[in-house]
Short mmCIF file of C-alpha atoms and ligand atoms in Angstrom, two decimals:
data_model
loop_
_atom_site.label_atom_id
_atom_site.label_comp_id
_atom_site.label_asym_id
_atom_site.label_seq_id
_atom_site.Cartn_x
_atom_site.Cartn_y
_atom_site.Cartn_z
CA UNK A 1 115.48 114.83 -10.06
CA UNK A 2 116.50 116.87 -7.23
CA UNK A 3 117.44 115.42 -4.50
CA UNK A 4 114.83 116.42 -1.91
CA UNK A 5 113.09 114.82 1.30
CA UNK A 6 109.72 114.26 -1.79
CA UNK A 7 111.67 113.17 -3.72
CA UNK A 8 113.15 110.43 -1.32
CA UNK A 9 109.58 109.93 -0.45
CA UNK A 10 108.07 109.09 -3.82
CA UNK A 11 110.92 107.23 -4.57
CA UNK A 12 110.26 105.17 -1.60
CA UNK A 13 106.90 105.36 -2.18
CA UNK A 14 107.51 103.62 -5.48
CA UNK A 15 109.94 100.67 -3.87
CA UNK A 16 106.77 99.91 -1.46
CA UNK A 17 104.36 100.34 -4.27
CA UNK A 18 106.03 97.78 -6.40
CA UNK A 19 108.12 95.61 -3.70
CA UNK A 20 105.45 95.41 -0.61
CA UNK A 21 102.52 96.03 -2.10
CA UNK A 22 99.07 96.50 -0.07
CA UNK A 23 99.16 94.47 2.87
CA UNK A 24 95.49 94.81 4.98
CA UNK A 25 96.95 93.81 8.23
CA UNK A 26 99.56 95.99 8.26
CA UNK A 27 97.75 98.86 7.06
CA UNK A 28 95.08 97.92 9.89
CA UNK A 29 97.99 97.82 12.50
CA UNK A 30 99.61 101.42 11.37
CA UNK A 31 95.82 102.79 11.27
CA UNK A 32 95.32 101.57 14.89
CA UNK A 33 98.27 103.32 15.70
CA UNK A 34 97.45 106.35 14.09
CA UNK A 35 93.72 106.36 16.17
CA UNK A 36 95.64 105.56 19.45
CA UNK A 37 97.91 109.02 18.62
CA UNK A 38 101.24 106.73 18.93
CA UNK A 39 103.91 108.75 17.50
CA UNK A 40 104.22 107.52 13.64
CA UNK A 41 107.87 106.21 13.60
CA UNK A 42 107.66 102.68 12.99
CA UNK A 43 109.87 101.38 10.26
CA UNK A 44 108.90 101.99 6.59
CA UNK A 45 107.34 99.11 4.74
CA UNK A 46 110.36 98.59 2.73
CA UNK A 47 112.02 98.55 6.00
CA UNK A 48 109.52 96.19 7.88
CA UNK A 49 110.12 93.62 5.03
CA UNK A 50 113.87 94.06 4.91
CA UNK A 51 113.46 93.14 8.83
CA UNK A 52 111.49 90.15 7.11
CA UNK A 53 113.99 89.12 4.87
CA UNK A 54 116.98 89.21 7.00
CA UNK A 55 115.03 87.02 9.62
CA UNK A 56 114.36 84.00 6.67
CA UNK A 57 117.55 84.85 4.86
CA UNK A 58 119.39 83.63 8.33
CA UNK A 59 117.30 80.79 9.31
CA UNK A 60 116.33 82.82 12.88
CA UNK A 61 113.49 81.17 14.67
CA UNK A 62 113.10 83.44 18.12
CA UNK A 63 113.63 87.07 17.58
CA UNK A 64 114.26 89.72 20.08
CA UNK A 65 112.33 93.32 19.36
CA UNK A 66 113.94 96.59 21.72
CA UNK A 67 111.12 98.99 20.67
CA UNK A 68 107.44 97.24 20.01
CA UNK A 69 105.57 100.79 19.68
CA UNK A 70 102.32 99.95 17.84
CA UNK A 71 103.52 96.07 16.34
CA UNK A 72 104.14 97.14 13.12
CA UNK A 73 107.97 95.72 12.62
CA UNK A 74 106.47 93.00 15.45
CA UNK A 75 103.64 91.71 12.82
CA UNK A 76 106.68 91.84 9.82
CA UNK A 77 109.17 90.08 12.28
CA UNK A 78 107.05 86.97 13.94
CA UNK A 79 105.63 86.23 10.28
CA UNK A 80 109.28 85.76 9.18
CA UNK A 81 109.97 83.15 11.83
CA UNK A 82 106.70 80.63 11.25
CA UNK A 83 104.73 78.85 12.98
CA UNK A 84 107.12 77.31 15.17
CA UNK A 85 108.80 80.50 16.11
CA UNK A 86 108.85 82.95 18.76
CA UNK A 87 109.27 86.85 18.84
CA UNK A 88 109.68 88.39 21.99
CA UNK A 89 109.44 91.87 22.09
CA UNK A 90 110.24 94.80 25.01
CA UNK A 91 107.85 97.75 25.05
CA UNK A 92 108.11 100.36 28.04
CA UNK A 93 104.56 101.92 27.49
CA UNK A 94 101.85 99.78 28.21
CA UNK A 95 99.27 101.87 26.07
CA UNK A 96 101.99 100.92 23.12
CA UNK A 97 101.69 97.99 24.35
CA UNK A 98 98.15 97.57 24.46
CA UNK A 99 97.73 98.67 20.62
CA UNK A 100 100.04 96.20 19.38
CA UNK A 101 98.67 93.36 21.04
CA UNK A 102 95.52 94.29 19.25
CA UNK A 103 97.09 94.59 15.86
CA UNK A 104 99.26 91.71 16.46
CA UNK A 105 96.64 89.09 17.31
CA UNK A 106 94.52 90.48 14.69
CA UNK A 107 97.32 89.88 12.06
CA UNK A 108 97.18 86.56 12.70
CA UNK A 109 100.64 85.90 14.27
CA UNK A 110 99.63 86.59 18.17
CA UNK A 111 100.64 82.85 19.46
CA UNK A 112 104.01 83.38 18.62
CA UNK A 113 104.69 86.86 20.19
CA UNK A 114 105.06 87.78 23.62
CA UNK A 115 105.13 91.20 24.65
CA UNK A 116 106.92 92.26 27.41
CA UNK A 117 106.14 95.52 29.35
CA UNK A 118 108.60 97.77 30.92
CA UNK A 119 112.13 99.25 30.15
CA UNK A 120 114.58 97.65 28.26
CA UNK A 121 116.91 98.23 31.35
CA UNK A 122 114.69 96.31 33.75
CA UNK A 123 113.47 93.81 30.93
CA UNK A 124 115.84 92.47 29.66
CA UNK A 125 117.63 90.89 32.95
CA UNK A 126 114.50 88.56 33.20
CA UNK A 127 114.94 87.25 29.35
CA UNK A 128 116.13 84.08 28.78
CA UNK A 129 118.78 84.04 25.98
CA UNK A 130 119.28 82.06 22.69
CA UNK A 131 117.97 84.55 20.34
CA UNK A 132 119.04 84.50 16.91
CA UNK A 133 118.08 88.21 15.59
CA UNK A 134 117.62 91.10 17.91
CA UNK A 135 116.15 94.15 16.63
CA UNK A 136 116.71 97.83 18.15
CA UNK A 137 114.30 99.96 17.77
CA UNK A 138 113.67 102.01 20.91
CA UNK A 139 114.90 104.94 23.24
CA UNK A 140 118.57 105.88 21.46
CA UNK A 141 120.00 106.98 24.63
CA UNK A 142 120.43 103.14 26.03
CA UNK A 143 121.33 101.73 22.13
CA UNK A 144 124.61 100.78 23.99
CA UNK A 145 123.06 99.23 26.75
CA UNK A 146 120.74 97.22 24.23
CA UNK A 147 123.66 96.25 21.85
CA UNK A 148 125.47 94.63 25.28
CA UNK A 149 122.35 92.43 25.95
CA UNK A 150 121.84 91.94 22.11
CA UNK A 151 125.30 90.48 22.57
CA UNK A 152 124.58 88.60 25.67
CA UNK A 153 121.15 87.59 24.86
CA UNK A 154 122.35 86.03 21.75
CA UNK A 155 125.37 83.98 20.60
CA UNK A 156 127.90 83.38 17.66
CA UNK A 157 125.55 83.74 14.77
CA UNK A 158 123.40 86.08 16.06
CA UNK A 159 122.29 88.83 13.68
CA UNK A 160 121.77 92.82 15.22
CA UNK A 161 119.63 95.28 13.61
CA UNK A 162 119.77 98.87 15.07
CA UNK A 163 117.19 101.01 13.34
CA UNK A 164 117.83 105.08 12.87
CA UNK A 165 122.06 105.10 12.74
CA UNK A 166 121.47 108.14 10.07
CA UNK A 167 120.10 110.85 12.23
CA UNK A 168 120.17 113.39 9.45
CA UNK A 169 123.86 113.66 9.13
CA UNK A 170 124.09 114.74 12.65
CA UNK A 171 126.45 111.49 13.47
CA UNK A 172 129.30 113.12 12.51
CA UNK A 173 129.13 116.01 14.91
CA UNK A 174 131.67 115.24 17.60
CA UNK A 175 130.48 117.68 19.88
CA UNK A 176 126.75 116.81 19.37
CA UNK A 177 124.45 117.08 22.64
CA UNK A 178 120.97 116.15 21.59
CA UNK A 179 121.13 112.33 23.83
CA UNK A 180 119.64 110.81 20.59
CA UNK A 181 122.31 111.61 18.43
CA UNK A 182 125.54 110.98 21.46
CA UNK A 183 123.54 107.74 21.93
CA UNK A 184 123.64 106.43 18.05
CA UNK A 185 127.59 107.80 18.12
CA UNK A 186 128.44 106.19 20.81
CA UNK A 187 126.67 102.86 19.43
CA UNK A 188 128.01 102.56 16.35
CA UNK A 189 131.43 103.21 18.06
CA UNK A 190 130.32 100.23 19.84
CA UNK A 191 130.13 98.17 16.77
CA UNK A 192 133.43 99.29 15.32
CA UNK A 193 135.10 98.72 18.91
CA UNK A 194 133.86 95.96 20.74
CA UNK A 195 134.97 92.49 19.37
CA UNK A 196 131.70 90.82 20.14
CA UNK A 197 130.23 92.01 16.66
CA UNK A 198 131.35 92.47 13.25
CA UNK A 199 129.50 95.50 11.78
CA UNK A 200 128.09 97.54 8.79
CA UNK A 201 125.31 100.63 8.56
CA UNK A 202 123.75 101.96 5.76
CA UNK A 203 122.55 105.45 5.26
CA UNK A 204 118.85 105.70 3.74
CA UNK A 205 116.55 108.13 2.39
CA UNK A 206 113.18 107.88 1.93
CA UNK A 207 109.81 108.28 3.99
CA UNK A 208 111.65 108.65 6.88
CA UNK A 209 113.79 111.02 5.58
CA UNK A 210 117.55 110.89 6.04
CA UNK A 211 118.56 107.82 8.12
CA UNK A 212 120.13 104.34 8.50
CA UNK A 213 120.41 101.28 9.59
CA UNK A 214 123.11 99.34 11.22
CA UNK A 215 123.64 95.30 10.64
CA UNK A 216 125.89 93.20 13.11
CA UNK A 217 126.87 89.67 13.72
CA UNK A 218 127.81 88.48 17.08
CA UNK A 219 130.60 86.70 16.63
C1 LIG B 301 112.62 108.21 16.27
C2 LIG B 301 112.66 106.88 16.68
C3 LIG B 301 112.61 105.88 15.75
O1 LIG B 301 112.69 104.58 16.11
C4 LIG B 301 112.51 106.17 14.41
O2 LIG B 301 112.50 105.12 13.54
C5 LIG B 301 112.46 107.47 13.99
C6 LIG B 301 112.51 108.49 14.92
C7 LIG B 301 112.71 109.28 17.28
O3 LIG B 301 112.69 108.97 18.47
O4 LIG B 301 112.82 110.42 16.89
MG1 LIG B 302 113.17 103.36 14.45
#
């Protein structure tokens, strides 16, 4: 095969085919999106369940979101962390906000998720801490600002997710300007420099073409 953006996609296709399998909830949540004309970037499904995993796989039991856009990763993420769990997640559009509500409470899992409206900036401030998994998902211009309240929000043990590290390649460009890209540089810098976290990323390709995702404990 060559290695082209369909060819990442079938190939991805075929992981979620055979590893995620159809899922009505989710494929309600990501049609409600769709209607509402929310930008289609949420993670992929093998993504949304490796967000699942890694919640069970470390025991987490409240869960931080950066990023709720239509619920999608939200439904995947307060599933993971039962019935006695909590996932609070940050959204700064209220329409966003509005559609995932929907989708969340119709998934089932809306007593354990509280969505919080506004920036991350102005958000976060009013959390209380003690999470135990943070996930980043939003505006790449303030990752670094999100990875210092990841850091403060949580505590020794706490596991950081930062969604779309890949960027195409375009990470490597030291003299890159688009703020997306200078914002993912300067985050994984972050990771490699500040001694709160112990860090790894992963390049991916797939439905979302060519991309990444970073995985940090706070240490
Ligand atoms: C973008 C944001 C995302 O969170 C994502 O997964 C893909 C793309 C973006 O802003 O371009
Ligand atoms: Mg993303």
């Amino acid at each position: 095969m060559d290695s082209t953006p369909a060819a990442w996609a079938a190939a991805d296709q075929f992981l979620s085919d055979t590893l995620v399998g159809h899922d009505p909830a989710l494929e309600a949540a990501l049609e409600a999106q769709r209607a509402a004309g929310l930008p289609e970037i949420e993670v992929a499904p093998v993504g949304g369940k490796l967000l699942n995993l890694l919640v069970r796989i470390s025991g987490a039991r409240r869960v931080l979101e950066i990023g709720t856009l239509g619920g999608y990763s939200t439904i995947w993420l307060a599933r993971a962390v039962g019935e006695g769990g909590r996932v609070v997640t940050v959204e700064a559009e209220s329409a966003n906000a509005a559609v995932a509500r929907e989708s969340i409470d119709a998934a089932g899992v809306g007593d354990r998720v509280e969505i919080r409206v506004g920036r991350g900036s102005d958000v976060l401030p009013t959390l209380v801490g003690g999470f135990d998994l943070v996930f980043i998902d939003a505006d790449k211009e303030s990752n670094t600002v999100y990875l210092d309240w990841a850091a403060k929000l949580g505590h020794p043990g706490t596991v950081v997710v930062l969604d779309n590290i890949g960027r195409e390649g375009e990470i490597v460009r030291d003299d890159a300007v688009d703020p997306k890209v200078v914002g993912t540089r300067d985050a994984l810098r972050m990771l490699g420099d500040d001694e709160r976290f112990d860090a790894t990323a992963l390049q991916t390709v797939g439905l979302k073409g060519w991309d990444g995702v970073a995985l940090a404990l706070v240490v």
